[in-house]
Coordinates of C-alpha atoms in Angstrom, one line a residue:
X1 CA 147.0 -9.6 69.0
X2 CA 148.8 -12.6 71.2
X3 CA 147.1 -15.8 72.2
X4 CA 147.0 -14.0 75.8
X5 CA 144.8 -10.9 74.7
X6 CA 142.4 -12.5 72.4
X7 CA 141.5 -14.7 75.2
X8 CA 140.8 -12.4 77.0
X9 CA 138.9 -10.3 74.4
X10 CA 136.5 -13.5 74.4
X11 CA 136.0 -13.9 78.0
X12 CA 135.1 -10.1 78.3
X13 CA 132.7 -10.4 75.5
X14 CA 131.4 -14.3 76.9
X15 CA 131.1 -12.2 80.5
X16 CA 128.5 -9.5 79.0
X17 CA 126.5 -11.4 77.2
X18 CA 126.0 -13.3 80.6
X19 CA 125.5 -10.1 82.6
X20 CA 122.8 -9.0 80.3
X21 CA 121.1 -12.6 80.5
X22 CA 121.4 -12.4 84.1
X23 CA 119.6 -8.9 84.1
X24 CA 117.0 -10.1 81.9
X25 CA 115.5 -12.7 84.2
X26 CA 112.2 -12.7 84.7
X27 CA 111.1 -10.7 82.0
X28 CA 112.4 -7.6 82.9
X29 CA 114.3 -5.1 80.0
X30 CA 116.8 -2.1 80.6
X31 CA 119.5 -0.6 78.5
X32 CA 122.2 -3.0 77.5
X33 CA 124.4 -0.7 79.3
X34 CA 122.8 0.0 82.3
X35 CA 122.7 -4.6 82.2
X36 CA 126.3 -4.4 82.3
X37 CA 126.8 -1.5 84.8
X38 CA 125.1 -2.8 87.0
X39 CA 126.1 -6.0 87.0
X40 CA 127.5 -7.9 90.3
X41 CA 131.2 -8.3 90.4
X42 CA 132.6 -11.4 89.4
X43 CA 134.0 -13.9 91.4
X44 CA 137.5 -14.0 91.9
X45 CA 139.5 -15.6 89.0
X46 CA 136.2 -15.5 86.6
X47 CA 136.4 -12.6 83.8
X48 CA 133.7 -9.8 84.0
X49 CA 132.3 -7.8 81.2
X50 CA 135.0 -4.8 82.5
X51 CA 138.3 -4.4 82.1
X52 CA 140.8 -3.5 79.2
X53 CA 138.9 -5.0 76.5
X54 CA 135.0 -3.8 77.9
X55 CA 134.9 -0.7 75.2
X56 CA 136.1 -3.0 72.4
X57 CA 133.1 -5.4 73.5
X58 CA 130.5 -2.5 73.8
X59 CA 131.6 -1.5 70.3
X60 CA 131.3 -4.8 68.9
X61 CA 128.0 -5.5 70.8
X62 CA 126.5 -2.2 69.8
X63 CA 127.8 0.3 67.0
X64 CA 129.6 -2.4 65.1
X65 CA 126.8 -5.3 65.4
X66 CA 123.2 -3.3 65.7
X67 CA 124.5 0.8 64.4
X68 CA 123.7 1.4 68.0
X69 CA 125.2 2.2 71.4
X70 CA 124.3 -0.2 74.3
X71 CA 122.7 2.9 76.0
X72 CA 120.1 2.8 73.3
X73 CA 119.4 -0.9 72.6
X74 CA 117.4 -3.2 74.6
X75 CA 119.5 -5.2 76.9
X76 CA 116.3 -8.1 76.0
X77 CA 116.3 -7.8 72.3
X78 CA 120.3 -7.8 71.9
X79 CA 120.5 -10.8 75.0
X80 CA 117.9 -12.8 72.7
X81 CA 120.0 -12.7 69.2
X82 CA 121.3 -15.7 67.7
X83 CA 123.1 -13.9 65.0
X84 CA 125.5 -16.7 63.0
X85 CA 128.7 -15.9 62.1
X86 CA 128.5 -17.2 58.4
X87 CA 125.5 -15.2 57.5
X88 CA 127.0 -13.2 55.1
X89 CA 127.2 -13.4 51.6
X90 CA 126.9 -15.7 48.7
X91 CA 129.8 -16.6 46.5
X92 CA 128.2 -14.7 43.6
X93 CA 126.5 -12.1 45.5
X94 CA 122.7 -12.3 48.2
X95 CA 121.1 -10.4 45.4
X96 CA 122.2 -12.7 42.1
X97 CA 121.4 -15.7 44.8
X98 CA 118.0 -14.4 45.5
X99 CA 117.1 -13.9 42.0
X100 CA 118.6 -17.4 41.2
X101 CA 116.0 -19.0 44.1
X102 CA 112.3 -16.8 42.9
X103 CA 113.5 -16.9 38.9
X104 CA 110.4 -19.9 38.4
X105 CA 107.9 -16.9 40.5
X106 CA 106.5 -14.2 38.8
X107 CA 107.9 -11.2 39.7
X108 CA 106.6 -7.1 38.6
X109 CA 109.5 -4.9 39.1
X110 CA 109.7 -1.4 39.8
X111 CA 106.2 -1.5 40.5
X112 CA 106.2 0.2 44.4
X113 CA 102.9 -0.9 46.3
X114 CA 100.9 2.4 47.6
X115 CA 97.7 1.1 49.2
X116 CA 97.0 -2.6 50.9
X117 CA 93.2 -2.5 51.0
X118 CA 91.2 -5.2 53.4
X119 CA 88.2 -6.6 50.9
X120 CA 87.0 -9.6 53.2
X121 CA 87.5 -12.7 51.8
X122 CA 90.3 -10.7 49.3
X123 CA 92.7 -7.9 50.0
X124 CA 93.7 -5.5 46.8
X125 CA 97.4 -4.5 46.4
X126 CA 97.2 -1.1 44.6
X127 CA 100.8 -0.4 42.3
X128 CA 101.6 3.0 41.3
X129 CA 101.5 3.6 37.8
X130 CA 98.4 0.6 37.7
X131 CA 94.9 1.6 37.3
X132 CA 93.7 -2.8 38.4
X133 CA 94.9 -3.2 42.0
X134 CA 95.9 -7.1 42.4
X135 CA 93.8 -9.2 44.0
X136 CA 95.2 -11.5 46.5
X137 CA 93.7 -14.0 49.1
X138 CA 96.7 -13.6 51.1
X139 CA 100.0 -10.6 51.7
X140 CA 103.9 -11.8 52.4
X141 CA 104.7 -8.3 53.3
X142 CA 108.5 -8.3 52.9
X143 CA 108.9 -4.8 53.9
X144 CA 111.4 -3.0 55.9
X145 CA 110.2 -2.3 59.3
X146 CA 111.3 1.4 59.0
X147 CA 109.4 1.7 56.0
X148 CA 105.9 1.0 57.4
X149 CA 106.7 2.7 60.4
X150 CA 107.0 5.5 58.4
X151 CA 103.9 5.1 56.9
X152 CA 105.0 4.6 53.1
X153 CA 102.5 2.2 52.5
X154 CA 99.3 2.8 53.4
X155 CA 96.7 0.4 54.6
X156 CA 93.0 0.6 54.7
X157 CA 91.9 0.3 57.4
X158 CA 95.1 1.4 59.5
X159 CA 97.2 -1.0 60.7
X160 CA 96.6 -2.2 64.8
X161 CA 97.4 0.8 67.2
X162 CA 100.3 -2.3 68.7
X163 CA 101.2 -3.0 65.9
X164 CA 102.3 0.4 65.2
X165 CA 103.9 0.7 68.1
X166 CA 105.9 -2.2 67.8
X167 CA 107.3 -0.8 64.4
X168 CA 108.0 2.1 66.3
X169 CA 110.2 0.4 69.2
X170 CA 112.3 -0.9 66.5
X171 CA 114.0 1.7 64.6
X172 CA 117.2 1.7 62.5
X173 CA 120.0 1.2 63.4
X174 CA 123.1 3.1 61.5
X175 CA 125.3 0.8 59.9
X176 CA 126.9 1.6 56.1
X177 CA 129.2 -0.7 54.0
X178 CA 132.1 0.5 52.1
X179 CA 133.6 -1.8 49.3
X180 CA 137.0 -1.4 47.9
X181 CA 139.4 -3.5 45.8
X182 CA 143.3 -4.2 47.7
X183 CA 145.3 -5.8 45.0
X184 CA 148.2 -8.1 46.3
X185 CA 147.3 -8.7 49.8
X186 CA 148.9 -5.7 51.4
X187 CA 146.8 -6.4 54.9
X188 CA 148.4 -9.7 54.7
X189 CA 144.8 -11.4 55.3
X190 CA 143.5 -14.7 54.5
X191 CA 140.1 -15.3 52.8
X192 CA 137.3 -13.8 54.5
X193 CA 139.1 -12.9 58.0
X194 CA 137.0 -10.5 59.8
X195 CA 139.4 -7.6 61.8
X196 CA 138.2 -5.9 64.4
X197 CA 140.6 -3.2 65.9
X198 CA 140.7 -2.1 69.8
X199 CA 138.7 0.6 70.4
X200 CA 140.7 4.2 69.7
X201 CA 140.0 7.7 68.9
X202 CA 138.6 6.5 65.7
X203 CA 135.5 5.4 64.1
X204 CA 134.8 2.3 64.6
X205 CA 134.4 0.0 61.9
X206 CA 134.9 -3.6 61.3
X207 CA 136.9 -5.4 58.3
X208 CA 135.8 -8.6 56.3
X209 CA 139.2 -9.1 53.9
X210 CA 139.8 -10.9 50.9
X211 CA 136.1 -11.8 50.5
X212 CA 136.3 -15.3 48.8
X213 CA 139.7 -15.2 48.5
X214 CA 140.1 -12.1 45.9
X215 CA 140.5 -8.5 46.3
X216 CA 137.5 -7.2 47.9
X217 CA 137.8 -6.2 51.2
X218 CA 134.6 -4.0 53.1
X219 CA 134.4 -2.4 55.8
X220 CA 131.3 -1.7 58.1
X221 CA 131.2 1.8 59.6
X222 CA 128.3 2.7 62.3
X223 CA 127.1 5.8 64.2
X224 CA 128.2 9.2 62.7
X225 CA 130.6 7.8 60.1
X226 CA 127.0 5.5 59.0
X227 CA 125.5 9.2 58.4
X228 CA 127.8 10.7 56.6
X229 CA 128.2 7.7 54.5
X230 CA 124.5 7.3 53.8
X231 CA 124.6 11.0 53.0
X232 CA 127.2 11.9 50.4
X233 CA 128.4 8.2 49.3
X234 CA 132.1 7.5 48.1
X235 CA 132.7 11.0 48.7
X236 CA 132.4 10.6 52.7
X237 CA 133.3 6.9 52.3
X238 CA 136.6 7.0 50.4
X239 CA 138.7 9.2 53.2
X240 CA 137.1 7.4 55.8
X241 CA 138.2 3.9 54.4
X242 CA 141.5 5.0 54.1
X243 CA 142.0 7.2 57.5
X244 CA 140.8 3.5 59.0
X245 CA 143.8 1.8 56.7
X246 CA 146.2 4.3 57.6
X247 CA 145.9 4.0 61.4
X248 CA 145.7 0.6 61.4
X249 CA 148.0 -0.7 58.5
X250 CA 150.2 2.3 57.4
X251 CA 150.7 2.4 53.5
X252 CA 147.8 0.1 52.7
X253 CA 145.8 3.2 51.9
X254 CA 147.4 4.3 48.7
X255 CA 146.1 0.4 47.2
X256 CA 142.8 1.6 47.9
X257 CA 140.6 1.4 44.3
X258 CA 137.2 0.7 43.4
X259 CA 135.5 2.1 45.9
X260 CA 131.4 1.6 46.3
X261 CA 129.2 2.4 48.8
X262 CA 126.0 1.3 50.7
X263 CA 123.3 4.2 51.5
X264 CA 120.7 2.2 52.8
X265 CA 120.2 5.3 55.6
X266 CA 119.4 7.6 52.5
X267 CA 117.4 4.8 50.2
X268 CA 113.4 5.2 50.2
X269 CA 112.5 1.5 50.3
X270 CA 114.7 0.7 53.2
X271 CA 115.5 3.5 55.9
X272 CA 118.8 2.3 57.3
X273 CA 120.0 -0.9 58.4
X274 CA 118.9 -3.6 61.1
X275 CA 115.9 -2.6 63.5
X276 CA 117.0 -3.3 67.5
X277 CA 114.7 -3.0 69.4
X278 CA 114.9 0.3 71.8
X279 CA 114.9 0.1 76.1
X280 CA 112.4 -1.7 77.7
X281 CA 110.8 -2.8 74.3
X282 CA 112.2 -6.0 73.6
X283 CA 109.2 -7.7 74.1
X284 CA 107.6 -5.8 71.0
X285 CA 109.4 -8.1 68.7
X286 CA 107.1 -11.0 69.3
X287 CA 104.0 -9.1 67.6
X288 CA 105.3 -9.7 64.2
X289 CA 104.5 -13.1 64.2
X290 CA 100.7 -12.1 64.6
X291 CA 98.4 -12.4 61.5
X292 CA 97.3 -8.3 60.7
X293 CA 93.9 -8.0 59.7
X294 CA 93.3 -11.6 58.9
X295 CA 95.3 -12.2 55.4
X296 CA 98.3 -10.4 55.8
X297 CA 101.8 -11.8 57.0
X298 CA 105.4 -10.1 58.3
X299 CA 108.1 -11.3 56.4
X300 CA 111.9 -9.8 57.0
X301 CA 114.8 -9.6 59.2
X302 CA 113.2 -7.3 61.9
X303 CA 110.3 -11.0 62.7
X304 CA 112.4 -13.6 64.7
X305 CA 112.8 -12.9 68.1
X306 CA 116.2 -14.4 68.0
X307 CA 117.5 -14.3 64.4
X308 CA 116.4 -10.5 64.2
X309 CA 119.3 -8.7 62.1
X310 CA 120.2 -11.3 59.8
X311 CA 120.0 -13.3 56.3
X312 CA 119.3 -16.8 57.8
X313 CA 116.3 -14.6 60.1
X314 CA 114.6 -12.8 57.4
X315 CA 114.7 -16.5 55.6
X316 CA 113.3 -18.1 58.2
X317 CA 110.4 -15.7 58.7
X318 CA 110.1 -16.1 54.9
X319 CA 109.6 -19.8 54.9
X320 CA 106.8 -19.2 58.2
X321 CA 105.0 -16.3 57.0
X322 CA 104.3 -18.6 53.0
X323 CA 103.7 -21.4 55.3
X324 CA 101.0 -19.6 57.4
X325 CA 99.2 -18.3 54.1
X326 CA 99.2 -21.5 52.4
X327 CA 96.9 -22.7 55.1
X328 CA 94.5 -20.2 54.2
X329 CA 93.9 -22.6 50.5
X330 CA 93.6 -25.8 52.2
X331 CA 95.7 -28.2 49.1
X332 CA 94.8 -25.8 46.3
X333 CA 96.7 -23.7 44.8
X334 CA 98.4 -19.9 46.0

């Protein structure tokens, strides 16, 4: 696009993010979309959250950011993110990285955790396939939100009743990645530019090209394109990579190879992708920060009131949730 349009793309989305602040005040939590419907006019000269480029924004905002429409994300929860524009990926990959970072901890793989029992002074974490649950004086539960919300671990006793309902108030968004290789730069893309087209007739998606440099491009696809991506893999996400190429850079589909996809929607330990927060539960997120039946900590993405969605988040929570148990030993040893 020209200079012109771009700024103006910016100023529409600069303009709703201050609408839904301004709808927020006080406490109170609607719909994103009902934020920026209802928002006052803007004074002359100053850019609003309407205008040529407002569906572009609401995509961006909603499907493309949280695998949501604003009518179904809290207008609270979504004004609150703090989502950084690097956190990505790793040179060599977030899962090689994360290995690389816990290699010195002692790690039982393929080992899914069935029961978390409350013993007093010691919880017991029972493993499938183990007769000895593990003792432990204190539970980092890393867990996908819509994975105890679902119930797939099961605690004894029951998790709180608002607990529960918080986990509830954050459900999945839809959001699937699809991975292909481009050879020779037909997109005409410098490393790592992110493309987001105008909103059409199509599904919307958004690119990230020439990741470090190579021939890895991905694109993130949301709402029913997500489903049927999570469903059926390459065989959905193949024609739906390259219908996206073709209408937005004719030819470039017939370079398409490689192709891998995400199912996270589909995949048993995680349910889908990012949890917003639902209308008029935005407040809910600040629960996870509570210690559950004395010994046991949130850990993930879905914890930080403002870093919700993302790597640096779930980090963070990390780092506070280890923190919080440590204190439980005093200088000894975890």
């Amino acid at each position: 696009m020209r200079e012109s349009a771009y700024d103006a793309f910016t100023a529409t989305l600069g303009a709703a993010r201050r609408d839904m602040l301004a709808a927020i005040e006080g406490g109170k939590d609607v719909a994103a979309a009902q934020a920026l419907a209802s928002a006052p006019p803007p004074a002359k000269g100053t850019p609003g959250s309407d205008g040529p480029w407002a569906a572009t924004v609401a995509q961006f905002l909603g499907p493309l950011s949280c695998g949501r429409t604003l009518a179904a994300l809290s207008a609270l929860d979504l004004a609150r993110r703090d989502a950084r524009p690097d956190d990505t990926t790793s040179p060599f990959g977030v899962g090689a990285l994360m290995e690389a970072l816990g290699a010195w901890v002692n790690v039982q793989r393929d080992a899914p955790v069935t029961l978390i029992t409350n013993g007093g002074r010691f919880h017991s974490v029972s493993v499938r396939g183990q007769r000895t649950p593990i003792r432990a004086r204190a539970v980092v539960l890393a867990v996908p939100a819509p994975v105890l919300a679902a119930g797939a671990i099961r605690f004894n006793p029951v998790l709180p009743t608002r607990l529960v309902t918080a986990l509830r108030a954050i459900p999945a968004g839809y959001l699937e990645q699809v991975a292909f290789r481009l050879a020779g730069n037909p997109l005409g893309l410098q490393p790592n530019e992110t493309v987001l087209v105008k909103a059409n007739a199509g599904a919307p998606a958004l690119l990230r090209g020439r990741v470090h440099g190579g021939e890895l491009h991905v694109l993130t696809f949301s709402d029913a394109a997500a489903r049927a991506i999570a469903e059926k893999g390459a065989e959905a996400a193949l024609p739906l990579a390259q219908a996206w190429l073709r209408a937005n850079f004719p030819g470039a589909e017939t370079a398409v190879s490689e192709v891998v996809a995400s199912r996270w929607g589909q995949d048993p330990l995680i349910r889908g992708a990012l949890s917003p927060a639902l209308p008029g539960q935005g407040a809910q997120r600040r629960i996870f920060t509570d210690t559950v039946q004395n010994r046991i900590f949130l850990a993930g993405d879905y914890v930080p009131e403002t870093g919700w969605g993302t790597l640096a988040g779930a980090w963070v929570s990390g780092e506070a949730a280890a923190g919080r148990a440590l204190r439980l030993f005093g200088d000894g040893p975890a």
